[in-house]
Coordinates of C-alpha atoms in Angstrom, one line a residue:
X236 CA 0.0 0.0 0.0
X237 CA 1.3 3.5 -0.9
X238 CA 1.9 6.2 1.7
X239 CA -1.0 8.1 0.2
X240 CA -3.3 5.1 0.5
X241 CA -2.2 4.5 4.1
X242 CA -2.8 8.2 5.0
X243 CA -6.2 8.1 3.3
X244 CA -7.2 4.9 5.1
X245 CA -6.0 6.3 8.5
X246 CA -7.9 9.5 7.9
X247 CA -11.2 7.6 7.3
X248 CA -11.0 5.7 10.6
X249 CA -14.3 4.0 10.2
X250 CA -15.8 2.3 13.2
X251 CA -15.9 -1.5 13.4
X252 CA -19.7 -1.4 13.0
X253 CA -19.4 0.6 9.7
X254 CA -16.7 -1.7 8.5
X255 CA -18.8 -4.8 9.2
X256 CA -21.8 -3.2 7.6
X257 CA -19.8 -2.6 4.4
X258 CA -18.6 -6.2 4.2
X259 CA -22.2 -7.6 4.5
X260 CA -23.2 -8.8 1.0
X261 CA -25.7 -6.1 0.1
X262 CA -26.5 -4.0 -2.9
X263 CA -25.8 -0.3 -3.0
X264 CA -26.5 2.6 -5.3
X265 CA -23.6 4.2 -7.3
X266 CA -24.1 7.8 -8.3
X267 CA -21.9 9.4 -11.1
X268 CA -22.5 12.5 -13.1
X269 CA -23.4 12.4 -16.8
X270 CA -21.5 14.8 -19.1
X271 CA -24.4 17.3 -18.8
X272 CA -24.1 17.3 -15.0
X273 CA -27.2 15.3 -14.2
X274 CA -26.9 12.4 -11.8
X275 CA -26.9 8.8 -13.0
X276 CA -27.8 6.4 -10.2
X277 CA -27.4 2.6 -10.6
X278 CA -27.8 -0.3 -8.2
X279 CA -24.5 -2.1 -7.9
X280 CA -22.5 -4.7 -6.0
X281 CA -19.3 -3.4 -4.7
X282 CA -16.4 -4.2 -2.4
X283 CA -14.9 -2.2 0.4
X284 CA -11.1 -2.3 1.1
X285 CA -10.7 -0.4 4.4
X286 CA -6.9 -0.8 4.4
X287 CA -6.5 0.9 1.0
X288 CA -9.5 3.3 1.4
X289 CA -10.9 1.9 -1.8
X290 CA -14.4 0.8 -3.0
X291 CA -14.5 -1.2 -6.2
X292 CA -17.3 -1.8 -8.6
X293 CA -17.1 -4.3 -11.5
X294 CA -18.6 -3.2 -14.8
X295 CA -17.9 -2.9 -18.5
X296 CA -16.2 0.1 -20.1
X297 CA -19.4 0.8 -22.2
X298 CA -21.7 1.1 -19.2
X299 CA -23.2 4.5 -18.5
X300 CA -21.4 4.7 -15.1
X301 CA -18.0 4.0 -16.7
X302 CA -18.6 6.4 -19.6
X303 CA -19.5 9.1 -17.2
X304 CA -16.2 8.7 -15.3
X305 CA -14.2 8.4 -18.5
X306 CA -15.7 11.6 -19.8
X307 CA -14.6 13.6 -16.8
X308 CA -11.3 12.1 -15.4
X309 CA -10.9 12.8 -11.6
X310 CA -14.7 13.1 -11.1
X311 CA -16.4 12.0 -7.9
X312 CA -18.7 9.1 -7.3
X313 CA -20.9 8.1 -4.3
X314 CA -21.9 4.7 -3.1
X315 CA -24.8 4.3 -0.6
X316 CA -25.6 1.0 1.0
X317 CA -29.0 1.0 2.9
X318 CA -30.5 -1.7 5.2
X319 CA -33.7 -0.7 6.8
X320 CA -33.1 2.6 8.6
X321 CA -29.3 2.1 8.6
X322 CA -27.0 3.4 5.8
X323 CA -23.4 4.2 5.0
X324 CA -22.4 6.5 2.2
X325 CA -18.9 6.4 0.7
X326 CA -17.7 9.4 -1.4
X327 CA -14.5 9.9 -3.4
X328 CA -12.6 10.3 -6.6
X329 CA -13.3 7.6 -9.1
X330 CA -11.4 6.1 -12.0
X331 CA -12.0 3.3 -14.5
X332 CA -9.2 0.8 -14.5
X333 CA -8.5 -1.6 -17.3
X334 CA -5.3 -3.1 -16.0
X335 CA -5.8 -6.9 -16.0
X336 CA -4.2 -7.5 -12.6
X337 CA -6.4 -4.9 -10.9
X338 CA -9.5 -6.1 -12.7
X339 CA -8.8 -9.6 -11.5
X340 CA -8.2 -8.3 -8.0
X341 CA -11.6 -6.6 -8.1
X342 CA -13.2 -9.8 -9.3
X343 CA -11.6 -11.8 -6.6
X344 CA -12.8 -9.4 -3.9
X345 CA -16.3 -9.4 -5.4
X346 CA -16.4 -13.3 -5.4
X347 CA -15.3 -13.3 -1.7
X348 CA -18.0 -10.8 -0.6
X349 CA -20.9 -12.1 -2.7
X350 CA -19.9 -15.9 -2.8
X351 CA -19.9 -16.1 -6.6
X352 CA -17.8 -14.7 -9.4
X353 CA -18.9 -11.5 -11.1
X354 CA -20.0 -11.7 -14.8
X355 CA -17.0 -11.7 -17.1
X356 CA -18.2 -10.0 -20.3
X357 CA -15.9 -8.5 -22.9
X358 CA -14.6 -5.1 -21.9
X359 CA -14.8 -5.8 -18.1
X360 CA -13.2 -3.1 -16.0
X361 CA -13.2 -2.1 -12.4
X362 CA -14.2 1.3 -11.1
X363 CA -11.9 2.2 -8.2
X364 CA -13.2 4.9 -5.8
X365 CA -10.6 6.5 -3.5
X366 CA -12.8 7.2 -0.5
X367 CA -12.3 10.5 1.3
X368 CA -15.7 10.9 3.1
X369 CA -17.8 8.3 5.0
X370 CA -21.1 9.2 6.5
X371 CA -23.6 6.9 8.2
X372 CA -26.7 6.7 10.3
X373 CA -27.8 4.0 12.8
X374 CA -24.7 1.9 12.1

């Protein structure tokens, strides 16, 4: 882990309850901004890597969420996982990663969290979100 990742992860300092909530195999919403500035919200499965301060979403490069991020490098993304009246929101800078090793790492983490491998269509990528803000309620 890089010094920057270590510093980011330390700055987040999420509680054990929030960390456990984020590892429970649930669905979240991912919000990105379209090129016209309007929000695009999609239900996704994701993984949380507390040590690196990263959330990862498996998708394909042609998806709306990936195209939004590719159109505006360095843009922000928001994940929100809700269960009843409890929720955790993760916010940060997102990027679309095509590097095979990192895509495989994302797929491995996904399979561990959701107990099955993610789809493997042509053009599969991983969205990596460098989390810099965590908010929650009733967690």
